[in-house]
PDB file of C-alpha atoms in Angstrom:
ATOM      1  CA  PRO V 576     -47.786  11.810-135.780  1.00  0.00           C
ATOM      2  CA  GLU V 577     -48.507   8.151-135.370  1.00  0.00           C
ATOM      3  CA  LYS V 578     -51.515   6.917-137.320  1.00  0.00           C
ATOM      4  CA  PHE V 579     -54.204   5.439-135.112  1.00  0.00           C
ATOM      5  CA  THR V 580     -55.092   1.853-136.050  1.00  0.00           C
ATOM      6  CA  ASP V 581     -56.880  -1.039-134.378  1.00  0.00           C
ATOM      7  CA  GLU V 582     -53.521  -2.668-133.713  1.00  0.00           C
ATOM      8  CA  SER V 583     -52.032   0.440-132.064  1.00  0.00           C
ATOM      9  CA  TYR V 584     -55.189   0.765-129.946  1.00  0.00           C
ATOM     10  CA  THR V 585     -54.847  -2.856-128.806  1.00  0.00           C
ATOM     11  CA  ASN V 586     -51.177  -2.279-127.962  1.00  0.00           C
ATOM     12  CA  ARG V 587     -51.989   0.834-125.936  1.00  0.00           C
ATOM     13  CA  LEU V 588     -54.829  -0.933-124.154  1.00  0.00           C
ATOM     14  CA  GLY V 589     -52.486  -3.820-123.309  1.00  0.00           C
ATOM     15  CA  ASP V 590     -49.903  -1.349-121.957  1.00  0.00           C
ATOM     16  CA  LEU V 591     -52.599   0.233-119.785  1.00  0.00           C
ATOM     17  CA  ARG V 592     -53.651  -3.162-118.421  1.00  0.00           C
ATOM     18  CA  ASP V 593     -50.022  -3.973-117.642  1.00  0.00           C
ATOM     19  CA  HIS V 594     -49.633  -0.640-115.886  1.00  0.00           C
ATOM     20  CA  ILE V 595     -52.795  -1.150-113.786  1.00  0.00           C
ATOM     21  CA  SER V 596     -52.025  -4.752-112.893  1.00  0.00           C
ATOM     22  CA  ASN V 597     -48.494  -3.897-111.733  1.00  0.00           C
ATOM     23  CA  PRO V 598     -48.607  -3.782-107.879  1.00  0.00           C
ATOM     24  CA  GLU V 599     -45.875  -1.126-107.827  1.00  0.00           C
ATOM     25  CA  ASN V 600     -48.253   1.356-109.496  1.00  0.00           C
ATOM     26  CA  ILE V 601     -51.158   0.950-107.041  1.00  0.00           C
ATOM     27  CA  PRO V 602     -49.951   3.633-104.549  1.00  0.00           C
ATOM     28  CA  MET V 603     -49.483   6.104-107.392  1.00  0.00           C
ATOM     29  CA  MET V 604     -52.950   5.409-108.786  1.00  0.00           C
ATOM     30  CA  LEU V 605     -54.556   5.680-105.348  1.00  0.00           C
ATOM     31  CA  SER V 606     -52.812   8.981-104.677  1.00  0.00           C
ATOM     32  CA  GLY V 607     -54.060  10.256-108.045  1.00  0.00           C
ATOM     33  CA  LEU V 608     -57.588   9.154-107.212  1.00  0.00           C
ATOM     34  CA  LEU V 609     -57.350  10.807-103.791  1.00  0.00           C
ATOM     35  CA  ALA V 610     -56.141  14.029-105.434  1.00  0.00           C
ATOM     36  CA  ILE V 611     -59.136  13.995-107.773  1.00  0.00           C
ATOM     37  CA  VAL V 612     -61.567  13.439-104.875  1.00  0.00           C
ATOM     38  CA  ILE V 613     -59.974  16.272-102.857  1.00  0.00           C
ATOM     39  CA  LEU V 614     -60.155  18.554-105.875  1.00  0.00           C
ATOM     40  CA  LEU V 615     -63.852  17.780-106.416  1.00  0.00           C
ATOM     41  CA  VAL V 616     -64.719  18.303-102.743  1.00  0.00           C
ATOM     42  CA  THR V 617     -62.839  21.614-102.751  1.00  0.00           C
ATOM     43  CA  LEU V 618     -64.597  22.712-105.925  1.00  0.00           C
ATOM     44  CA  ILE V 619     -68.018  21.876-104.467  1.00  0.00           C
ATOM     45  CA  TRP V 620     -67.153  23.748-101.258  1.00  0.00           C
ATOM     46  CA  VAL V 621     -65.995  26.843-103.193  1.00  0.00           C
ATOM     47  CA  ILE V 622     -69.202  26.858-105.249  1.00  0.00           C
ATOM     48  CA  ALA V 623     -71.317  26.478-102.079  1.00  0.00           C
ATOM     49  CA  GLU V 624     -69.464  29.374-100.424  1.00  0.00           C
ATOM     50  CA  LEU V 625     -69.896  31.615-103.463  1.00  0.00           C
ATOM     51  CA  LEU V 626     -73.602  30.817-103.612  1.00  0.00           C
ATOM     52  CA  ARG V 627     -73.965  31.417 -99.860  1.00  0.00           C
ATOM     53  CA  VAL V 628     -72.334  34.841-100.135  1.00  0.00           C
ATOM     54  CA  LEU V 629     -74.330  35.783-103.235  1.00  0.00           C
ATOM     55  CA  LEU V 630     -77.676  34.700-101.780  1.00  0.00           C
ATOM     56  CA  GLY V 631     -76.891  36.358 -98.455  1.00  0.00           C
ATOM     57  CA  HIS V 632     -76.074  39.606-100.256  1.00  0.00           C
ATOM     58  CA  ARG V 633     -79.325  39.463-102.241  1.00  0.00           C
ATOM     59  CA  MET V 634     -81.367  38.834 -99.107  1.00  0.00           C
ATOM     60  CA  HIS V 635     -79.618  41.702 -97.321  1.00  0.00           C
ATOM     61  CA  LYS V 636     -80.386  44.085-100.201  1.00  0.00           C
ATOM     62  CA  LYS V 637     -84.028  42.967-100.181  1.00  0.00           C
ATOM     63  CA  TYR V 638     -84.172  43.479 -96.413  1.00  0.00           C
ATOM     64  CA  GLU V 639     -82.675  46.975 -96.640  1.00  0.00           C
ATOM     65  CA  LYS V 640     -85.239  48.039 -99.271  1.00  0.00           C
ATOM     66  CA  ALA V 641     -88.228  46.667 -97.333  1.00  0.00           C
ATOM     67  CA  ASP V 642     -90.561  48.655 -95.099  1.00  0.00           C
ATOM     68  CA  ASN V 643     -90.788  47.824 -91.376  1.00  0.00           C
ATOM     69  CA  ARG V 644     -93.646  45.345 -91.803  1.00  0.00           C
ATOM     70  CA  LYS V 645     -91.861  43.468 -94.588  1.00  0.00           C
ATOM     71  CA  LYS V 646     -88.636  43.482 -92.535  1.00  0.00           C
ATOM     72  CA  CYS V 647     -90.508  41.869 -89.684  1.00  0.00           C
ATOM     73  CA  ILE V 648     -91.922  39.182 -91.989  1.00  0.00           C
ATOM     74  CA  LEU V 649     -88.447  38.443 -93.326  1.00  0.00           C
ATOM     75  CA  MET V 650     -87.042  38.300 -89.786  1.00  0.00           C
ATOM     76  CA  GLU V 651     -89.765  35.892 -88.697  1.00  0.00           C
ATOM     77  CA  LYS V 652     -88.896  33.562 -91.589  1.00  0.00           C
ATOM     78  CA  SER V 653     -85.206  33.844 -90.739  1.00  0.00           C
ATOM     79  CA  LEU V 654     -85.892  33.132 -87.075  1.00  0.00           C
ATOM     80  CA  LYS V 655     -87.769  29.944 -87.965  1.00  0.00           C
ATOM     81  CA  GLN V 656     -84.848  28.730 -90.086  1.00  0.00           C
ATOM     82  CA  ILE V 657     -82.207  29.646 -87.507  1.00  0.00           C
ATOM     83  CA  LEU V 658     -84.122  27.829 -84.783  1.00  0.00           C
ATOM     84  CA  LEU V 659     -84.582  24.819 -87.066  1.00  0.00           C
ATOM     85  CA  THR V 660     -80.798  24.492 -87.230  1.00  0.00           C
ATOM     86  CA  LYS V 661     -80.963  23.903 -83.480  1.00  0.00           C
ATOM     87  CA  GLY V 662     -83.832  21.445 -83.828  1.00  0.00           C
ATOM     88  CA  ILE V 663     -86.423  23.900 -82.477  1.00  0.00           C
ATOM     89  CA  THR V 664     -89.781  24.316 -84.198  1.00  0.00           C
ATOM     90  CA  PHE V 665     -91.145  27.813 -83.699  1.00  0.00           C
ATOM     91  CA  THR V 666     -94.502  29.320 -84.572  1.00  0.00           C
ATOM     92  CA  LEU V 667     -95.713  32.777 -83.634  1.00  0.00           C
ATOM     93  CA  GLY V 668     -98.699  32.824 -81.332  1.00  0.00           C
ATOM     94  CA  HIS V 669     -97.658  29.738 -79.377  1.00  0.00           C
ATOM     95  CA  ASP V 670     -96.053  29.447 -75.969  1.00  0.00           C
ATOM     96  CA  SER V 671     -92.366  30.185 -76.297  1.00  0.00           C
ATOM     97  CA  GLU V 672     -91.122  29.975 -72.707  1.00  0.00           C
ATOM     98  CA  GLU V 673     -89.046  26.848 -73.386  1.00  0.00           C
ATOM     99  CA  ILE V 674     -87.400  28.376 -76.445  1.00  0.00           C
ATOM    100  CA  ASP V 675     -86.559  31.502 -74.465  1.00  0.00           C
ATOM    101  CA  LYS V 676     -85.018  29.415 -71.683  1.00  0.00           C
ATOM    102  CA  LYS V 677     -82.985  27.288 -74.107  1.00  0.00           C
ATOM    103  CA  LEU V 678     -81.663  30.293 -76.056  1.00  0.00           C
ATOM    104  CA  SER V 679     -80.727  32.226 -72.908  1.00  0.00           C
ATOM    105  CA  GLU V 680     -78.770  29.201 -71.667  1.00  0.00           C
ATOM    106  CA  GLU V 681     -77.008  28.349 -74.931  1.00  0.00           C
ATOM    107  CA  VAL V 682     -76.390  31.667 -76.678  1.00  0.00           C
ATOM    108  CA  GLU V 683     -73.974  34.140 -75.159  1.00  0.00           C
ATOM    109  CA  GLY V 684     -75.490  37.624 -75.114  1.00  0.00           C
ATOM    110  CA  ILE V 685     -79.146  36.579 -75.131  1.00  0.00           C
ATOM    111  CA  GLU V 686     -80.800  37.193 -71.784  1.00  0.00           C
ATOM    112  CA  LYS V 687     -83.824  35.401 -70.377  1.00  0.00           C
ATOM    113  CA  GLY V 688     -86.974  37.102 -71.674  1.00  0.00           C
ATOM    114  CA  GLN V 689     -85.294  38.618 -74.723  1.00  0.00           C
ATOM    115  CA  PHE V 690     -86.735  36.025 -77.103  1.00  0.00           C
ATOM    116  CA  LEU V 691     -90.217  36.639 -75.663  1.00  0.00           C
ATOM    117  CA  THR V 692     -89.809  40.364 -76.295  1.00  0.00           C
ATOM    118  CA  VAL V 693     -88.797  39.702 -79.896  1.00  0.00           C
ATOM    119  CA  LYS V 694     -91.729  37.324 -80.361  1.00  0.00           C
ATOM    120  CA  ASP V 695     -94.126  39.933 -78.940  1.00  0.00           C
ATOM    121  CA  LEU V 696     -92.768  42.607 -81.289  1.00  0.00           C
ATOM    122  CA  MET V 697     -93.215  40.311 -84.274  1.00  0.00           C
ATOM    123  CA  GLU V 698     -96.747  39.447 -83.223  1.00  0.00           C
ATOM    124  CA  LYS V 699     -97.480  43.170 -82.814  1.00  0.00           C
ATOM    125  CA  VAL V 700     -96.586  43.729 -86.462  1.00  0.00           C
ATOM    126  CA  LEU V 701     -97.867  40.521 -88.021  1.00  0.00           C
ATOM    127  CA  TYR V 702    -101.087  40.051 -86.060  1.00  0.00           C
ATOM    128  CA  GLY V 703    -101.816  43.517 -84.692  1.00  0.00           C
ATOM    129  CA  GLU V 704    -100.851  45.180 -87.960  1.00  0.00           C
ATOM    130  CA  GLU V 705     -99.103  47.972 -86.082  1.00  0.00           C
ATOM    131  CA  ASP V 706     -95.865  49.537 -87.262  1.00  0.00           C
ATOM    132  CA  LEU V 707     -92.742  49.160 -85.188  1.00  0.00           C
ATOM    133  CA  GLU V 708     -91.006  52.139 -83.712  1.00  0.00           C
ATOM    134  CA  LEU V 709     -87.380  52.555 -84.727  1.00  0.00           C
ATOM    135  CA  TYR V 710     -86.099  51.360 -81.340  1.00  0.00           C
ATOM    136  CA  GLU V 711     -88.301  48.232 -81.604  1.00  0.00           C
ATOM    137  CA  LEU V 712     -86.863  47.417 -85.025  1.00  0.00           C
ATOM    138  CA  ARG V 713     -83.374  47.867 -83.598  1.00  0.00           C
ATOM    139  CA  THR V 714     -84.282  45.464 -80.789  1.00  0.00           C
ATOM    140  CA  LEU V 715     -85.209  42.831 -83.376  1.00  0.00           C
ATOM    141  CA  GLU V 716     -82.040  43.443 -85.377  1.00  0.00           C
ATOM    142  CA  TYR V 717     -79.858  43.263 -82.256  1.00  0.00           C
ATOM    143  CA  PHE V 718     -81.447  39.956 -81.282  1.00  0.00           C
ATOM    144  CA  PHE V 719     -80.676  38.524 -84.724  1.00  0.00           C
ATOM    145  CA  THR V 720     -77.109  39.781 -84.504  1.00  0.00           C
ATOM    146  CA  GLN V 721     -76.704  37.967 -81.196  1.00  0.00           C
ATOM    147  CA  LEU V 722     -78.400  34.818 -82.472  1.00  0.00           C
ATOM    148  CA  THR V 723     -76.209  34.566 -85.569  1.00  0.00           C
ATOM    149  CA  SER V 724     -72.922  35.606 -83.937  1.00  0.00           C
ATOM    150  CA  HIS V 725     -71.478  32.058 -83.481  1.00  0.00           C
ATOM    151  CA  LYS V 726     -70.715  32.825 -79.825  1.00  0.00           C
ATOM    152  CA  TYR V 727     -71.965  29.529 -78.514  1.00  0.00           C
ATOM    153  CA  LYS V 728     -70.753  25.972 -78.567  1.00  0.00           C
ATOM    154  CA  ILE V 729     -72.445  23.781 -81.130  1.00  0.00           C
ATOM    155  CA  SER V 730     -71.465  20.669 -83.032  1.00  0.00           C
ATOM    156  CA  TRP V 731     -69.890  20.924 -86.473  1.00  0.00           C
ATOM    157  CA  LYS V 732     -73.134  19.618 -87.995  1.00  0.00           C
ATOM    158  CA  GLU V 733     -75.108  22.440 -86.380  1.00  0.00           C
ATOM    159  CA  LYS V 734     -72.466  24.951 -87.482  1.00  0.00           C
ATOM    160  CA  THR V 735     -72.762  23.708 -91.052  1.00  0.00           C
ATOM    161  CA  ARG V 736     -76.567  23.856 -90.969  1.00  0.00           C
ATOM    162  CA  LYS V 737     -76.407  27.334 -89.466  1.00  0.00           C
ATOM    163  CA  TRP V 738     -73.759  28.509 -91.929  1.00  0.00           C
ATOM    164  CA  TYR V 739     -75.743  27.337 -94.961  1.00  0.00           C
ATOM    165  CA  PHE V 740     -79.283  28.056 -93.728  1.00  0.00           C
ATOM    166  CA  VAL V 741     -79.314  30.818 -96.328  1.00  0.00           C
ATOM    167  CA  PHE V 742     -80.052  28.182 -98.995  1.00  0.00           C
ATOM    168  CA  ARG V 743     -83.230  27.079 -97.219  1.00  0.00           C
ATOM    169  CA  LEU V 744     -84.227  30.655 -96.556  1.00  0.00           C
ATOM    170  CA  TYR V 745     -83.574  32.130 -99.995  1.00  0.00           C
ATOM    171  CA  HIS V 746     -86.639  30.633-101.682  1.00  0.00           C
ATOM    172  CA  GLN V 747     -88.810  32.194 -98.962  1.00  0.00           C
ATOM    173  CA  PHE V 748     -87.201  35.624 -99.518  1.00  0.00           C
ATOM    174  CA  ALA V 749     -87.616  35.242-103.265  1.00  0.00           C
ATOM    175  CA  GLY V 750     -91.356  34.753-102.772  1.00  0.00           C
ATOM    176  CA  GLU V 751     -91.746  38.025-100.918  1.00  0.00           C
TER     177      GLU V 751
END
Protein backbone atom coordinates (compact mmCIF):
# COMPACT_ATOMS: atom_id res chain seq x y z
CA PRO A 1 0.00 0.00 0.00
CA GLU A 2 1.13 3.46 -0.90
CA LYS A 3 1.75 5.73 2.08
CA PHE A 4 -0.43 8.82 2.05
CA THR A 5 1.58 12.06 2.17
CA ASP A 6 0.91 15.71 1.43
CA GLU A 7 2.80 15.35 -1.84
CA SER A 8 0.78 12.31 -2.99
CA TYR A 9 -2.43 14.17 -2.07
CA THR A 10 -1.35 17.16 -4.17
CA ASN A 11 -0.51 14.85 -7.09
CA ARG A 12 -3.90 13.14 -6.88
CA LEU A 13 -5.69 16.46 -6.61
CA GLY A 14 -3.80 17.71 -9.68
CA ASP A 15 -4.78 14.55 -11.59
CA LEU A 16 -8.42 15.13 -10.64
CA ARG A 17 -8.27 18.74 -11.84
CA ASP A 18 -6.73 17.58 -15.12
CA HIS A 19 -9.46 14.98 -15.50
CA ILE A 20 -12.25 17.52 -14.83
CA SER A 21 -10.80 20.21 -17.06
CA ASN A 22 -10.40 17.82 -20.00
CA PRO A 23 -13.34 18.52 -22.39
CA GLU A 24 -13.38 14.88 -23.50
CA ASN A 25 -14.48 13.82 -19.99
CA ILE A 26 -17.46 16.20 -19.70
CA PRO A 27 -20.03 13.82 -21.33
CA MET A 28 -18.91 11.01 -19.04
CA MET A 29 -19.19 13.19 -15.94
CA LEU A 30 -22.61 14.50 -16.98
CA SER A 31 -23.88 10.98 -17.60
CA GLY A 32 -22.61 9.97 -14.15
CA LEU A 33 -24.35 12.95 -12.59
CA LEU A 34 -27.56 12.12 -14.46
CA ALA A 35 -27.35 8.52 -13.24
CA ILE A 36 -27.02 9.72 -9.65
CA VAL A 37 -30.03 12.05 -10.02
CA ILE A 38 -32.14 9.26 -11.56
CA LEU A 39 -31.12 6.91 -8.77
CA LEU A 40 -32.09 9.45 -6.09
CA VAL A 41 -35.45 10.20 -7.71
CA THR A 42 -36.17 6.47 -7.99
CA LEU A 43 -35.20 5.92 -4.36
CA ILE A 44 -37.48 8.74 -3.20
CA TRP A 45 -40.34 7.35 -5.30
CA VAL A 46 -39.87 3.82 -3.89
CA ILE A 47 -39.88 5.16 -0.33
CA ALA A 48 -43.03 7.22 -1.04
CA GLU A 49 -44.78 4.16 -2.50
CA LEU A 50 -43.83 1.99 0.47
CA LEU A 51 -45.09 4.62 2.89
CA ARG A 52 -48.31 5.05 0.89
CA VAL A 53 -49.00 1.31 0.99
CA LEU A 54 -48.12 1.03 4.69
CA LEU A 55 -50.24 4.01 5.73
CA GLY A 56 -53.12 2.86 3.53
CA HIS A 57 -52.99 -0.58 5.14
CA ARG A 58 -53.00 0.92 8.65
CA MET A 59 -55.96 3.14 7.83
CA HIS A 60 -57.84 0.19 6.34
CA LYS A 61 -57.24 -1.89 9.49
CA LYS A 62 -58.44 1.01 11.66
CA TYR A 63 -61.52 1.38 9.46
CA GLU A 64 -62.35 -2.33 9.65
CA LYS A 65 -62.14 -2.31 13.47
CA ALA A 66 -64.31 0.80 13.86
CA ASP A 67 -68.02 0.87 14.65
CA ASN A 68 -70.46 2.39 12.13
CA ARG A 69 -70.30 5.88 13.62
CA LYS A 70 -66.49 5.92 13.61
CA LYS A 71 -66.49 4.55 10.04
CA CYS A 72 -68.69 7.43 8.99
CA ILE A 73 -66.35 9.95 10.64
CA LEU A 74 -63.37 8.41 8.87
CA MET A 75 -65.24 8.44 5.55
CA GLU A 76 -66.16 12.10 5.98
CA LYS A 77 -62.49 12.98 6.54
CA SER A 78 -61.51 10.91 3.51
CA LEU A 79 -64.18 12.56 1.39
CA LYS A 80 -62.87 16.02 2.28
CA GLN A 81 -59.34 15.02 1.26
CA ILE A 82 -60.43 13.33 -1.97
CA LEU A 83 -62.46 16.37 -2.97
CA LEU A 84 -59.53 18.65 -2.10
CA THR A 85 -57.46 16.83 -4.72
CA LYS A 86 -60.02 18.12 -7.23
CA GLY A 87 -59.92 21.62 -5.77
CA ILE A 88 -63.33 21.28 -4.09
CA THR A 89 -63.85 22.43 -0.51
CA PHE A 90 -66.56 20.41 1.19
CA THR A 91 -68.24 20.83 4.56
CA LEU A 92 -71.18 18.84 5.86
CA GLY A 93 -74.31 20.87 6.45
CA HIS A 94 -73.75 23.20 3.50
CA ASP A 95 -75.36 23.21 0.08
CA SER A 96 -73.74 20.55 -2.04
CA GLU A 97 -75.69 20.73 -5.30
CA GLU A 98 -72.69 22.03 -7.26
CA ILE A 99 -70.40 19.30 -5.95
CA ASP A 100 -72.98 16.66 -6.85
CA LYS A 101 -73.28 18.06 -10.37
CA LYS A 102 -69.51 18.24 -10.87
CA LEU A 103 -68.91 14.69 -9.59
CA SER A 104 -71.72 13.20 -11.69
CA GLU A 105 -70.24 14.85 -14.79
CA GLU A 106 -66.59 13.96 -14.15
CA VAL A 107 -66.63 10.58 -12.42
CA GLU A 108 -67.80 7.54 -14.32
CA GLY A 109 -70.25 5.52 -12.22
CA ILE A 110 -71.45 8.36 -9.99
CA GLU A 111 -74.99 9.39 -10.83
CA LYS A 112 -76.59 12.77 -10.20
CA GLY A 113 -77.95 12.84 -6.64
CA GLN A 114 -75.65 10.11 -5.36
CA PHE A 115 -73.32 12.56 -3.61
CA LEU A 116 -76.32 14.22 -1.94
CA THR A 117 -77.47 10.83 -0.66
CA VAL A 118 -74.02 10.14 0.77
CA LYS A 119 -73.91 13.59 2.37
CA ASP A 120 -77.36 13.03 3.92
CA LEU A 121 -76.29 9.65 5.33
CA MET A 122 -73.19 11.20 6.87
CA GLU A 123 -75.21 14.03 8.37
CA LYS A 124 -77.66 11.46 9.77
CA VAL A 125 -74.83 9.82 11.69
CA LEU A 126 -72.73 12.84 12.60
CA TYR A 127 -75.47 15.35 13.42
CA GLY A 128 -78.50 13.17 14.10
CA GLU A 129 -76.45 10.67 16.07
CA GLU A 130 -78.36 7.79 14.50
CA ASP A 131 -76.72 4.53 13.51
CA LEU A 132 -76.59 3.54 9.87
CA GLU A 133 -78.30 0.44 8.63
CA LEU A 134 -76.04 -2.06 6.90
CA TYR A 135 -77.35 -1.14 3.44
CA GLU A 136 -76.68 2.57 4.17
CA LEU A 137 -73.08 1.80 5.15
CA ARG A 138 -72.70 -0.19 1.94
CA THR A 139 -74.03 2.80 0.00
CA LEU A 140 -71.29 4.97 1.51
CA GLU A 141 -68.62 2.36 0.80
CA TYR A 142 -69.79 1.92 -2.80
CA PHE A 143 -69.66 5.67 -3.35
CA PHE A 144 -66.06 5.77 -2.09
CA THR A 145 -65.15 2.85 -4.32
CA GLN A 146 -66.51 4.74 -7.32
CA LEU A 147 -64.85 7.99 -6.28
CA THR A 148 -61.41 6.42 -5.87
CA SER A 149 -61.56 4.09 -8.89
CA HIS A 150 -59.49 6.30 -11.29
CA LYS A 151 -62.20 5.95 -13.95
CA TYR A 152 -62.15 9.58 -14.96
CA LYS A 153 -59.81 11.82 -16.87
CA ILE A 154 -57.66 14.04 -14.70
CA SER A 155 -54.29 15.69 -15.11
CA TRP A 156 -51.14 13.97 -13.89
CA LYS A 157 -50.92 16.51 -11.05
CA GLU A 158 -54.41 15.58 -9.86
CA LYS A 159 -53.57 11.88 -10.20
CA THR A 160 -50.48 12.38 -8.06
CA ARG A 161 -52.41 14.34 -5.42
CA LYS A 162 -55.13 11.69 -5.44
CA TRP A 163 -52.63 8.82 -5.31
CA TYR A 164 -50.77 10.28 -2.32
CA PHE A 165 -53.70 11.85 -0.45
CA VAL A 166 -53.14 9.11 2.12
CA PHE A 167 -50.25 11.16 3.55
CA ARG A 168 -52.52 14.13 4.26
CA LEU A 169 -55.22 11.87 5.63
CA TYR A 170 -53.10 9.66 7.87
CA HIS A 171 -52.58 12.22 10.63
CA GLN A 172 -56.36 12.64 10.85
CA PHE A 173 -56.86 8.86 11.15
CA ALA A 174 -54.11 8.68 13.76
CA GLY A 175 -56.00 11.21 15.89
CA GLU A 176 -59.14 9.10 15.96
